[in-house]
Short mmCIF file of C-alpha atoms in Angstrom, two decimals:
data_model
loop_
_atom_site.label_atom_id
_atom_site.label_comp_id
_atom_site.label_asym_id
_atom_site.label_seq_id
_atom_site.Cartn_x
_atom_site.Cartn_y
_atom_site.Cartn_z
CA MET A 1462 -18.01 6.37 -1.46
CA THR A 1463 -15.94 8.34 1.06
CA ASP A 1464 -12.74 6.73 -0.24
CA TRP A 1465 -13.68 7.60 -3.81
CA LEU A 1466 -14.42 11.25 -3.03
CA ALA A 1467 -11.33 11.80 -0.88
CA ASP A 1468 -9.13 10.15 -3.51
CA ALA A 1469 -10.60 12.25 -6.34
CA VAL A 1470 -9.97 15.52 -4.50
CA ARG A 1471 -6.51 14.36 -3.37
CA VAL A 1472 -5.44 13.55 -6.93
CA ALA A 1473 -6.76 16.91 -8.15
CA ILE A 1474 -4.63 18.68 -5.53
CA LEU A 1475 -1.51 16.65 -6.21
CA ASP A 1476 -1.65 17.02 -9.99
CA GLY A 1477 -2.25 20.77 -9.74
CA ARG A 1478 -5.86 21.00 -10.93
CA LEU A 1479 -6.78 22.36 -7.51
CA GLN A 1480 -4.31 25.10 -6.61
CA ALA A 1481 -3.37 26.34 -3.13
CA GLY A 1482 -6.03 28.70 -1.84
CA ALA A 1483 -8.84 27.25 -3.95
CA LEU A 1484 -12.16 27.20 -2.10
CA LEU A 1485 -13.85 23.79 -2.10
CA PRO A 1486 -17.65 23.52 -2.33
CA ALA A 1487 -19.51 23.47 0.96
CA THR A 1488 -20.12 19.91 2.14
CA ARG A 1489 -23.90 20.30 1.85
CA VAL A 1490 -23.66 21.73 -1.68
CA LEU A 1491 -21.22 19.06 -2.86
CA ALA A 1492 -23.37 16.30 -1.37
CA GLY A 1493 -26.41 17.65 -3.23
CA ASP A 1494 -24.51 17.94 -6.52
CA LEU A 1495 -23.24 14.36 -6.26
CA GLY A 1496 -26.43 12.87 -4.86
CA ILE A 1497 -24.72 11.48 -1.77
CA SER A 1498 -25.16 12.02 1.96
CA ARG A 1499 -23.52 15.04 3.60
CA GLY A 1500 -21.78 12.67 6.03
CA VAL A 1501 -19.72 11.31 3.12
CA THR A 1502 -18.46 14.75 2.11
CA VAL A 1503 -17.75 15.74 5.71
CA GLU A 1504 -15.68 12.60 6.30
CA ALA A 1505 -13.82 13.02 2.97
CA TYR A 1506 -12.90 16.63 3.81
CA GLN A 1507 -11.78 15.52 7.29
CA ARG A 1508 -9.46 12.90 5.82
CA LEU A 1509 -7.91 15.48 3.51
CA ALA A 1510 -7.48 17.85 6.45
CA ASP A 1511 -5.76 15.05 8.40
CA GLU A 1512 -3.34 14.69 5.49
CA GLY A 1513 -2.58 18.41 5.55
CA LEU A 1514 -3.99 18.99 2.05
CA VAL A 1515 -6.95 21.21 3.02
CA SER A 1516 -7.94 23.40 5.94
CA GLY A 1517 -11.40 24.46 7.06
CA ARG A 1518 -12.79 27.00 9.51
CA PRO A 1519 -16.39 27.65 10.49
CA GLY A 1520 -17.76 30.43 8.33
CA ALA A 1521 -14.70 30.53 6.06
CA GLY A 1522 -15.16 27.26 4.18
CA THR A 1523 -12.57 24.67 3.24
CA ARG A 1524 -9.56 25.73 1.20
CA VAL A 1525 -6.76 23.84 -0.50
CA LEU A 1526 -3.38 24.16 1.23
CA GLY A 1527 -1.51 22.85 -1.78
CA ALA A 1528 0.88 20.00 -2.48
CA GLY A 1529 4.13 21.90 -1.93
CA GLY A 1530 7.03 20.14 -3.62
CA ARG A 1531 5.10 16.88 -3.97
CA ARG A 1532 3.12 17.51 -7.12
CA SER A 1533 4.98 15.79 -9.93
CA ALA A 1534 5.06 12.02 -10.11
CA PRO A 1535 8.68 10.84 -10.31
CA ALA A 1536 9.99 9.18 -13.42
CA ARG A 1537 10.18 5.42 -13.20
CA SER A 1538 13.44 3.51 -12.99
CA ARG A 1539 12.77 -0.11 -12.30
CA THR A 1540 13.41 -3.51 -13.70
CA SER A 1541 11.01 -4.41 -16.47
CA GLY A 1542 11.08 -8.00 -15.35
CA PRO A 1543 12.91 -10.40 -13.10
CA PRO A 1544 16.70 -10.30 -13.29
CA ASP A 1545 18.49 -13.35 -14.62
CA ARG A 1546 18.77 -15.90 -11.84
CA SER A 1547 20.93 -18.44 -13.74
CA GLN A 1548 21.24 -21.18 -11.16
CA GLU A 1549 22.01 -18.78 -8.27
CA ALA A 1550 20.28 -20.92 -5.71
CA GLU A 1551 23.17 -20.74 -3.25
CA ARG A 1552 25.28 -17.81 -2.10
CA ALA A 1553 28.83 -18.27 -0.89
CA GLY A 1554 29.67 -17.47 2.71
CA PRO A 1555 27.95 -15.55 5.45
CA ARG A 1556 27.65 -11.76 5.30
CA LYS A 1557 30.15 -9.89 7.49
CA ARG A 1558 28.48 -8.01 10.31
CA PRO A 1559 29.33 -4.29 10.70
CA ALA A 1560 31.04 -3.22 13.93
CA ALA A 1561 28.97 -1.42 16.57
CA PHE A 1562 29.24 2.37 16.55
CA ALA A 1563 31.17 4.11 19.30
CA GLY A 1564 28.84 5.42 21.98
CA GLN A 1565 25.98 3.19 20.88
CA GLN A 1566 24.53 0.43 23.00
CA PRO A 1567 25.31 -3.06 21.65
CA VAL A 1568 22.67 -4.15 19.20
CA PRO A 1569 21.10 -7.62 18.94
CA THR A 1570 21.45 -9.64 15.79
CA GLY A 1571 18.96 -7.68 13.73
CA ARG A 1572 15.83 -9.49 14.94
CA ARG A 1573 13.33 -6.69 14.69
CA GLU A 1574 10.40 -8.20 16.53
CA ARG A 1575 12.15 -9.66 19.58
CA PRO A 1576 11.65 -7.40 22.64
CA ASP A 1577 14.92 -5.87 23.79
CA ALA A 1578 16.41 -6.14 27.28
CA ALA A 1579 16.80 -3.40 29.85
CA ALA A 1580 20.51 -2.63 29.60
CA MET A 1581 20.67 -1.46 33.21
CA ALA A 1582 19.14 -4.65 34.60
CA ALA A 1583 21.29 -6.80 32.32
CA GLN A 1584 24.49 -5.10 33.41
CA ARG A 1585 23.46 -5.27 37.06
CA GLU A 1586 22.88 -9.01 36.89
CA GLY A 1587 25.68 -9.83 34.46
CA ILE A 1588 23.28 -11.38 31.94
CA ASP A 1589 23.52 -11.30 28.15
CA PRO A 1590 20.85 -8.75 27.14
CA ALA A 1591 19.69 -10.98 24.27
CA LEU A 1592 18.63 -13.63 26.79
CA LEU A 1593 16.71 -11.35 29.12
CA PRO A 1594 13.28 -11.28 27.38
CA GLU A 1595 12.96 -15.07 27.49
CA ARG A 1596 14.12 -15.12 31.09
CA TRP A 1597 11.60 -12.44 32.03
CA ARG A 1598 8.82 -14.25 30.20
CA ALA A 1599 9.52 -17.39 32.20
CA ARG A 1600 8.84 -15.41 35.38
CA ALA A 1601 5.66 -13.72 34.10
CA GLU A 1602 2.16 -15.10 34.53
CA LEU A 1603 0.72 -12.33 32.35
CA ASP A 1604 2.90 -11.20 29.43
CA LEU A 1605 1.80 -7.74 28.29
CA SER A 1606 4.67 -7.22 25.84
CA PRO A 1607 3.66 -4.82 23.05
CA GLY A 1608 3.81 -5.69 19.38
CA VAL A 1609 2.45 -9.21 19.85
CA PRO A 1610 -0.83 -10.14 18.10
CA ASP A 1611 -3.35 -12.69 19.34
CA LEU A 1612 -1.99 -15.76 17.57
CA SER A 1613 -4.83 -17.90 18.89
CA GLY A 1614 -7.06 -15.94 16.52
CA PHE A 1615 -5.11 -16.88 13.40
CA PRO A 1616 -7.71 -17.74 10.70
CA ARG A 1617 -6.70 -21.37 10.32
CA ALA A 1618 -9.87 -22.48 8.51
CA ALA A 1619 -9.75 -19.60 6.04
CA TRP A 1620 -6.04 -20.14 5.42
CA LEU A 1621 -6.59 -23.86 4.83
CA ARG A 1622 -9.42 -23.17 2.35
CA ALA A 1623 -7.29 -20.65 0.50
CA GLU A 1624 -4.26 -22.95 0.43
CA ARG A 1625 -6.31 -25.83 -0.98
CA ALA A 1626 -7.70 -23.53 -3.67
CA VAL A 1627 -4.21 -22.31 -4.53
CA LEU A 1628 -2.76 -25.82 -4.75
CA GLU A 1629 -5.58 -26.88 -7.06
CA GLN A 1630 -4.90 -23.96 -9.41
CA ALA A 1631 -1.14 -23.35 -9.12
CA SER A 1632 1.02 -24.12 -12.12
CA THR A 1633 4.46 -25.67 -11.91
CA ALA A 1634 5.91 -22.25 -12.75
CA ASP A 1635 4.17 -20.75 -9.71
CA LEU A 1636 6.25 -23.02 -7.46
CA GLY A 1637 9.60 -22.42 -9.14
CA TYR A 1638 12.15 -19.62 -8.81
CA GLY A 1639 9.97 -16.62 -9.39
CA ASP A 1640 10.18 -12.90 -9.87
CA PRO A 1641 12.25 -11.43 -6.99
CA ARG A 1642 9.62 -8.69 -6.74
CA GLY A 1643 7.17 -11.36 -5.62
CA SER A 1644 4.09 -13.10 -6.98
CA ALA A 1645 2.34 -11.10 -9.71
CA GLN A 1646 -1.02 -12.23 -8.28
CA LEU A 1647 -0.22 -10.95 -4.81
CA ARG A 1648 1.15 -7.66 -6.08
CA ALA A 1649 -2.01 -7.12 -8.12
CA GLU A 1650 -4.26 -7.86 -5.14
CA LEU A 1651 -2.18 -5.66 -2.84
CA THR A 1652 -2.42 -2.76 -5.29
CA SER A 1653 -6.20 -2.53 -5.03
CA TRP A 1654 -6.34 -3.47 -1.33
CA LEU A 1655 -3.78 -0.89 -0.25
CA ALA A 1656 -5.38 1.78 -2.43
CA ARG A 1657 -8.75 1.09 -0.80
CA THR A 1658 -7.60 0.73 2.81
CA ARG A 1659 -4.53 3.01 2.96
CA GLY A 1660 -4.98 5.38 0.00
CA LEU A 1661 -1.74 4.27 -1.67
CA ARG A 1662 -0.83 5.32 -5.20
CA ALA A 1663 0.94 2.34 -6.74
CA GLU A 1664 0.85 -0.19 -9.55
CA PRO A 1665 1.67 -3.90 -9.21
CA ASP A 1666 5.12 -3.30 -10.70
CA ASP A 1667 5.89 -0.79 -7.93
CA ILE A 1668 5.57 -3.37 -5.14
CA ILE A 1669 8.34 -5.61 -3.79
CA ILE A 1670 7.23 -8.52 -1.61
CA VAL A 1671 9.52 -8.87 1.41
CA THR A 1672 9.70 -11.05 4.51
CA GLY A 1673 8.32 -8.34 6.77
CA VAL A 1674 9.16 -4.74 7.61
CA ALA A 1675 12.51 -5.91 8.99
CA GLN A 1676 13.68 -6.93 5.53
CA ALA A 1677 12.30 -3.72 4.04
CA LEU A 1678 14.40 -1.73 6.51
CA ALA A 1679 17.44 -3.91 5.81
CA LEU A 1680 17.21 -3.37 2.05
CA LEU A 1681 16.71 0.36 2.41
CA ALA A 1682 19.49 0.71 4.99
CA GLN A 1683 21.99 -1.08 2.77
CA ARG A 1684 21.06 1.11 -0.15
CA LEU A 1685 21.32 4.30 1.93
CA ALA A 1686 24.69 3.29 3.35
CA ALA A 1687 26.04 2.89 -0.16
CA HIS A 1688 24.33 5.65 -2.14
CA GLU A 1689 22.78 8.32 0.07
CA PRO A 1690 22.28 11.56 -1.94
CA ALA A 1691 24.88 14.25 -1.45
CA ARG A 1692 23.73 17.67 -0.26
CA ARG A 1693 22.40 19.65 -3.19
CA PRO A 1694 22.78 23.31 -4.04
CA ALA A 1695 19.83 25.44 -2.98
CA ALA A 1696 18.60 25.67 -6.57
CA HIS A 1697 18.10 22.64 -8.78
CA SER A 1698 15.80 21.91 -11.66
CA PRO A 1699 12.13 21.02 -11.19
CA ALA A 1700 12.83 17.75 -13.01
CA ASP A 1701 15.54 16.83 -10.52
CA ARG A 1702 13.21 17.73 -7.65
CA ALA A 1703 10.44 15.52 -9.00
CA THR A 1704 12.50 12.50 -9.95
CA GLY A 1705 15.25 12.53 -7.34
CA HIS A 1706 17.92 12.55 -10.05
CA GLY A 1707 20.78 15.01 -9.89
CA PRO A 1708 24.25 15.47 -8.37
CA ALA A 1709 26.60 12.77 -7.18
CA ARG A 1710 25.95 10.60 -4.16
CA ARG A 1711 27.89 9.75 -1.03
CA ALA A 1712 27.60 7.06 1.61
CA ALA A 1713 25.22 7.77 4.48
CA THR A 1714 26.15 7.41 8.11
CA GLU A 1715 23.01 8.70 9.85
CA ILE A 1716 19.23 8.35 9.73
CA GLY A 1717 16.62 10.13 11.80
CA VAL A 1718 14.46 7.96 14.04
CA GLU A 1719 11.59 8.76 16.40
CA ASP A 1720 12.48 9.18 20.05
CA PRO A 1721 10.85 7.40 21.75
CA GLY A 1722 10.51 4.91 18.93
CA SER A 1723 10.81 1.25 18.06
CA ARG A 1724 14.04 -0.18 19.48
CA GLY A 1725 13.79 -3.10 17.09
CA SER A 1726 13.68 -0.85 14.02
CA ARG A 1727 16.53 1.24 15.38
CA ASP A 1728 18.66 -1.85 15.90
CA GLU A 1729 17.85 -3.11 12.41
CA LEU A 1730 19.05 0.12 10.82
CA ALA A 1731 22.18 0.16 13.00
CA TYR A 1732 22.99 -3.44 12.10
CA TRP A 1733 23.23 -2.46 8.45
CA GLY A 1734 25.58 0.45 9.06
CA LEU A 1735 23.42 3.51 9.77
CA ARG A 1736 23.68 5.53 12.97
CA PRO A 1737 20.17 6.32 14.31
CA VAL A 1738 19.82 9.99 15.27
CA PRO A 1739 17.01 10.58 17.80
CA VAL A 1740 14.30 13.07 16.81
CA PRO A 1741 11.83 14.08 19.54
CA VAL A 1742 8.17 13.05 19.37
CA ASP A 1743 5.43 15.07 21.05
CA GLU A 1744 1.63 15.01 21.07
CA HIS A 1745 1.62 15.95 17.36
CA GLY A 1746 4.16 13.34 16.29
CA LEU A 1747 7.70 13.71 14.99
CA GLN A 1748 9.08 17.25 15.47
CA VAL A 1749 10.03 18.17 11.92
CA ASP A 1750 11.92 21.32 12.93
CA ALA A 1751 14.16 19.17 15.14
CA LEU A 1752 14.59 16.71 12.26
CA ALA A 1753 15.70 19.49 9.95
CA GLN A 1754 18.31 20.63 12.47
CA THR A 1755 19.99 17.20 12.50
CA GLY A 1756 21.10 17.49 8.88
CA VAL A 1757 20.14 13.86 8.12
CA ARG A 1758 18.92 12.95 4.64
CA ALA A 1759 16.61 10.10 5.62
CA VAL A 1760 14.14 9.39 8.40
CA SER A 1761 12.19 6.33 9.55
CA LEU A 1762 8.88 6.82 11.33
CA THR A 1763 5.46 5.33 12.16
CA PRO A 1764 3.03 8.15 11.22
CA ALA A 1765 -0.28 6.27 11.35
CA HIS A 1766 0.17 5.06 14.94
CA GLN A 1767 3.48 6.08 16.44
CA PHE A 1768 5.25 3.46 18.49
CA PRO A 1769 5.13 3.65 21.46
CA THR A 1770 3.19 6.89 22.12
CA GLY A 1771 0.30 6.05 19.79
CA VAL A 1772 0.02 9.58 18.38
CA VAL A 1773 -0.97 10.17 14.75
CA LEU A 1774 1.28 12.54 12.81
CA ALA A 1775 -0.69 15.81 12.80
CA PRO A 1776 -1.77 17.38 9.46
CA GLN A 1777 0.62 20.32 9.77
CA ARG A 1778 3.50 17.99 10.63
CA ARG A 1779 2.68 15.84 7.58
CA ARG A 1780 2.97 18.91 5.38
CA GLU A 1781 6.18 20.01 7.04
CA LEU A 1782 7.70 16.54 6.73
CA LEU A 1783 6.85 16.15 3.05
CA ASP A 1784 8.04 19.68 2.30
CA TRP A 1785 11.31 18.89 4.14
CA ALA A 1786 11.78 15.79 1.99
CA ALA A 1787 11.09 17.70 -1.23
CA ALA A 1788 13.38 20.59 -0.27
CA THR A 1789 16.31 18.39 0.77
CA ASP A 1790 15.73 15.44 -1.58
CA ALA A 1791 15.46 13.20 1.47
CA LEU A 1792 13.97 9.74 1.90
CA ILE A 1793 11.07 9.05 4.27
CA ILE A 1794 10.68 5.44 5.38
CA GLU A 1795 7.04 4.95 6.37
CA ASP A 1796 6.51 1.96 8.66
CA ASP A 1797 2.71 1.60 8.56
CA TYR A 1798 2.61 0.22 12.07
CA ASP A 1799 -0.80 -0.91 13.43
CA ALA A 1800 -2.72 1.12 10.82
CA GLU A 1801 -5.33 -1.65 10.48
CA TYR A 1802 -6.47 -1.26 14.10
CA ARG A 1803 -8.01 2.20 14.33
CA TYR A 1804 -11.01 2.18 16.67
CA ASP A 1805 -12.60 5.65 16.47
CA ARG A 1806 -12.70 6.22 12.70
CA ALA A 1807 -10.96 5.34 9.45
CA PRO A 1808 -7.15 5.62 9.65
CA VAL A 1809 -5.37 8.58 8.11
CA PRO A 1810 -4.15 7.66 4.60
CA ALA A 1811 -0.52 6.74 4.20
CA LEU A 1812 2.10 9.44 3.59
CA GLN A 1813 3.05 7.65 0.39
CA ALA A 1814 -0.21 8.76 -1.20
CA SER A 1815 0.93 12.39 -1.03
CA ALA A 1816 4.56 11.98 -2.07
CA PRO A 1817 5.37 8.67 -3.77
CA GLY A 1818 8.64 10.13 -5.03
CA TYR A 1819 10.04 10.60 -1.53
CA VAL A 1820 8.34 7.93 0.61
CA ALA A 1821 9.29 4.26 0.90
CA TYR A 1822 6.20 2.56 2.30
CA ALA A 1823 6.53 -0.69 4.26
CA GLY A 1824 3.84 -2.93 5.73
CA SER A 1825 3.33 -6.55 6.71
CA THR A 1826 0.91 -9.20 7.94
CA SER A 1827 2.71 -9.55 11.28
CA LYS A 1828 -0.16 -7.97 13.23
CA THR A 1829 -3.07 -8.89 10.95
CA LEU A 1830 -2.17 -12.58 10.61
CA ALA A 1831 1.02 -13.68 12.38
CA PRO A 1832 4.68 -12.59 12.48
CA GLY A 1833 5.73 -16.14 11.68
CA MET A 1834 4.19 -15.85 8.19
CA ARG A 1835 7.06 -13.49 7.22
CA LEU A 1836 4.99 -11.66 4.61
CA GLY A 1837 5.35 -7.97 3.90
CA TRP A 1838 5.61 -5.40 1.14
CA LEU A 1839 7.80 -2.47 0.23
CA ILE A 1840 6.78 0.33 -2.16
CA PRO A 1841 9.89 2.48 -2.68
CA PRO A 1842 10.25 5.69 -4.69
CA PRO A 1843 10.59 4.73 -8.36
CA ARG A 1844 14.22 5.86 -8.57
CA LEU A 1845 15.19 3.25 -5.96
CA HIS A 1846 13.09 0.41 -7.28
CA ALA A 1847 15.54 -1.34 -9.58
CA GLU A 1848 18.38 -1.36 -7.04
CA LEU A 1849 16.13 -2.71 -4.31
CA VAL A 1850 14.80 -5.49 -6.53
CA GLU A 1851 18.38 -6.49 -7.30
CA ALA A 1852 19.24 -6.40 -3.59
CA LYS A 1853 16.19 -8.55 -2.81
CA ARG A 1854 17.24 -11.07 -5.46
CA ALA A 1855 20.78 -11.19 -4.10
CA SER A 1856 19.45 -11.60 -0.56
CA ASP A 1857 17.14 -14.58 -0.93
CA LEU A 1858 16.06 -15.00 -4.59
CA GLY A 1859 12.54 -14.00 -3.57
CA SER A 1860 10.02 -14.71 -0.84
CA PRO A 1861 8.33 -18.14 -0.46
CA ALA A 1862 5.81 -18.67 -3.26
CA LEU A 1863 2.99 -20.59 -1.59
CA PRO A 1864 2.24 -18.15 1.27
CA GLN A 1865 2.17 -15.31 -1.25
CA LEU A 1866 -0.43 -17.09 -3.37
CA VAL A 1867 -2.50 -17.93 -0.29
CA LEU A 1868 -2.47 -14.31 0.87
CA ALA A 1869 -3.52 -13.20 -2.60
CA GLN A 1870 -6.44 -15.63 -2.41
CA LEU A 1871 -7.48 -14.33 1.02
CA ILE A 1872 -7.49 -10.76 -0.26
CA ALA A 1873 -9.36 -11.66 -3.45
CA THR A 1874 -12.12 -13.51 -1.60
CA GLY A 1875 -12.49 -10.82 1.06
CA GLU A 1876 -11.59 -13.21 3.86
CA LEU A 1877 -8.58 -11.18 4.97
CA GLU A 1878 -10.71 -8.08 5.38
CA GLN A 1879 -13.35 -10.07 7.25
CA HIS A 1880 -10.66 -11.43 9.58
CA ILE A 1881 -9.31 -7.94 10.28
CA ARG A 1882 -12.81 -6.67 11.13
CA THR A 1883 -13.31 -9.56 13.53
CA VAL A 1884 -9.95 -9.00 15.21
CA ARG A 1885 -10.52 -5.24 15.40
CA LYS A 1886 -13.79 -5.77 17.25
CA ARG A 1887 -12.15 -8.22 19.68
CA GLN A 1888 -9.19 -5.94 20.33
CA ARG A 1889 -11.43 -2.97 20.93
CA SER A 1890 -13.23 -4.85 23.68
CA ARG A 1891 -9.89 -5.76 25.25
CA ARG A 1892 -8.66 -2.21 25.03
CA ASP A 1893 -11.88 -0.97 26.65
CA ALA A 1894 -11.48 -3.47 29.49
CA LEU A 1895 -7.91 -2.34 30.10
CA LEU A 1896 -8.87 1.35 30.00
CA GLY A 1897 -11.78 0.76 32.36
CA ALA A 1898 -9.58 -1.02 34.87
CA LEU A 1899 -6.95 1.71 34.69
CA ALA A 1900 -9.54 4.45 35.14
CA GLU A 1901 -10.94 2.66 38.19
CA GLN A 1902 -7.71 1.58 39.89
CA LEU A 1903 -5.03 3.99 38.57
CA PRO A 1904 -6.93 7.21 37.83
CA GLN A 1905 -3.77 9.28 38.21
CA ALA A 1906 -2.03 7.47 35.35
CA CYS A 1907 -1.35 9.40 32.11
CA VAL A 1908 -2.59 6.99 29.43
CA GLN A 1909 -1.68 7.55 25.76
CA GLY A 1910 -2.23 5.80 22.44
CA ILE A 1911 -5.75 4.52 23.03
CA ALA A 1912 -7.27 5.35 19.61
CA ALA A 1913 -5.56 2.56 17.71
CA GLY A 1914 -3.14 -0.33 17.80
CA LEU A 1915 -2.57 -3.23 20.18
CA HIS A 1916 -0.85 -1.43 23.07
CA LEU A 1917 -1.03 1.68 25.19
CA LEU A 1918 1.51 3.78 27.05
CA ILE A 1919 1.32 4.91 30.68
CA THR A 1920 3.67 7.63 31.92
CA PHE A 1921 4.34 8.64 35.52
CA PRO A 1922 5.69 12.23 35.58
CA GLU A 1923 5.44 12.30 39.38
CA LEU A 1924 8.05 9.52 39.60
CA ALA A 1925 10.65 11.38 37.51
CA GLY A 1926 13.93 11.45 39.42
CA ARG A 1927 12.62 8.97 42.01
CA ILE A 1928 12.78 5.66 40.15
CA GLU A 1929 13.90 4.35 36.76
CA ASP A 1930 11.16 2.72 34.75
CA THR A 1931 13.36 -0.37 34.32
CA GLU A 1932 13.23 -0.79 38.10
CA LEU A 1933 9.48 -0.19 38.02
CA ALA A 1934 9.07 -2.88 35.35
CA GLU A 1935 11.17 -5.27 37.47
CA ARG A 1936 8.88 -4.71 40.45
CA ILE A 1937 5.80 -5.28 38.28
CA LEU A 1938 7.43 -8.46 36.96
CA ARG A 1939 7.89 -9.71 40.51
CA ALA A 1940 4.12 -9.30 40.81
CA GLY A 1941 3.73 -11.63 37.81
CA VAL A 1942 3.16 -9.14 34.97
CA LEU A 1943 5.61 -8.45 32.15
CA VAL A 1944 5.57 -4.93 30.68
CA HIS A 1945 8.10 -2.91 28.69
CA PRO A 1946 9.80 0.07 30.33
CA LEU A 1947 9.49 3.10 28.07
CA SER A 1948 13.25 3.67 28.31
CA TRP A 1949 13.86 0.47 26.31
CA HIS A 1950 12.56 2.38 23.30
CA ARG A 1951 14.18 5.72 24.00
CA GLN A 1952 17.65 7.15 23.37
CA ARG A 1953 17.29 10.33 25.40
CA PRO A 1954 16.20 10.71 29.03
CA GLY A 1955 12.52 11.23 29.76
CA VAL A 1956 9.70 10.61 32.19
CA PRO A 1957 9.26 7.03 33.48
CA GLY A 1958 6.69 4.96 31.66
CA ILE A 1959 5.52 1.45 30.87
CA ILE A 1960 4.06 0.00 27.67
CA LEU A 1961 1.21 -2.50 27.94
CA GLY A 1962 0.18 -4.78 25.09
CA TYR A 1963 -3.41 -6.02 25.33
CA ALA A 1964 -3.86 -8.15 22.21
CA VAL A 1965 -3.17 -11.56 23.73
CA HIS A 1966 -5.23 -11.57 26.92
CA THR A 1967 -8.93 -11.69 27.76
CA PRO A 1968 -10.66 -8.74 29.47
CA ASP A 1969 -10.63 -10.59 32.81
CA GLN A 1970 -6.90 -11.27 32.53
CA LEU A 1971 -6.23 -7.63 31.70
CA ARG A 1972 -8.22 -6.49 34.74
CA ALA A 1973 -6.21 -8.89 36.88
CA ALA A 1974 -2.97 -7.48 35.46
CA VAL A 1975 -4.06 -3.94 36.32
CA ARG A 1976 -4.82 -4.98 39.89
CA ARG A 1977 -1.26 -6.29 40.27
CA ILE A 1978 0.23 -3.19 38.66
CA THR A 1979 -1.85 -1.01 40.98
CA LEU A 1980 -0.48 -2.76 44.06
CA VAL A 1981 3.06 -2.15 42.85
CA MET A 1982 2.33 1.50 42.13
CA GLN A 1983 0.80 1.99 45.57
CA GLN A 1984 4.00 0.69 47.12
CA THR A 1985 6.15 2.76 44.76
CA SER A 1986 4.42 6.16 44.84
CA PRO A 1987 5.58 8.73 47.40
CA ALA A 1988 2.22 8.55 49.19
CA GLY A 1989 2.49 4.77 49.45
CA ARG A 1990 5.82 4.81 51.28
#
């Protein structure tokens, strides 16, 4: 009921029926008119406020803030069906890898989900950075690397039931070369599931099934590098603003990225020829004023649960970001990282729901099921759809058919949602155990990102200028615990910090890890020397 009400008001704002400044009914009055509980209307208004669409003050009511430049739905430009595949089962020759940019750290081979090495430690020991994570893992008794789900909880029985059902029903055509956009069944199921859980506005034909967010970034980066929009004159027609059509295009060289932010995503974009430009992140999320000053025409971010700080993009920042995209005809790449694991309340709806013409939405099953499934989805702005489908076809002819059909079955039967609820409950208990141990043994620690996700961040401002967090992580590793230094995921200098993933270990193991970290910190802190 809350989803229905929030969606109805959202659509009315975005299509212009509710204008900026309009006063919404009081929550008690609206609840009475609709015959629903007041709690439903309160939660719906709160979600809209989180999206930056409305604003309320005690005694003044709730008023519409407006949709800015996001109102019109862009015209569609996509393939009406699968491109001709005509025996293109093999492609000739490997793709040439772009050279590294001057001044940039060497990037790994585009593997988004492999933890990166500490460049300082690698250079000190003369070790290939790509080998360092495995080497460190071999020395760790407790691996608290972030971004790793609990693979022991993979729903094997449910997957097996779904796969048997699929194999009993699948036609021969289902197992052949299919639509490069992906299985029609999966795209249909994703449409309703993403609308219900993430507030997305999409049809099955809008969705492209990919092999994870990494491939979504790769496709988008290649497209940006070839056809990034040229700077427009200050005035252009409303039709151009809505559809993204207009003046000529030039190749892109830069893209804004969160700093700190995912090193893996940054490396993926760099691999395909874009230079990541760091944009600061604070307690409200990406600093849009700093983004605007860079002059970039595209940005990649994690607004639902920023990696690694864990902050949610604040309502005012959402508005500013979407207004920036509309004013500059820019592209926003929305990596919906960890949105499924929100512990205090329902997650904030995706940015794509407010501006489908400017947001390319990407998600995957890497955290909900397993990264090895290589299942994800991309919902680009309509004007990019046809080119991205063609690029997907040229890349791999389409994602594997059987896992797509199985995932569609899991969504249709409700077993995927049941699995996520089970995992969310388990991860919340692990998070609580980790927080309790930190509060008891490291009360001075500044802990961030606790409301959602599978990791948290600890910063140590008092150690700034005294020790690098790579050295701190090395000392913690010698105590048997593997953590990520915050600097691995940062381009600019900042306070020392460590990132702790808690998805894989039991509460007792997490408490044991905190005890070891505490001993290291006692020896490291000025008072402990």
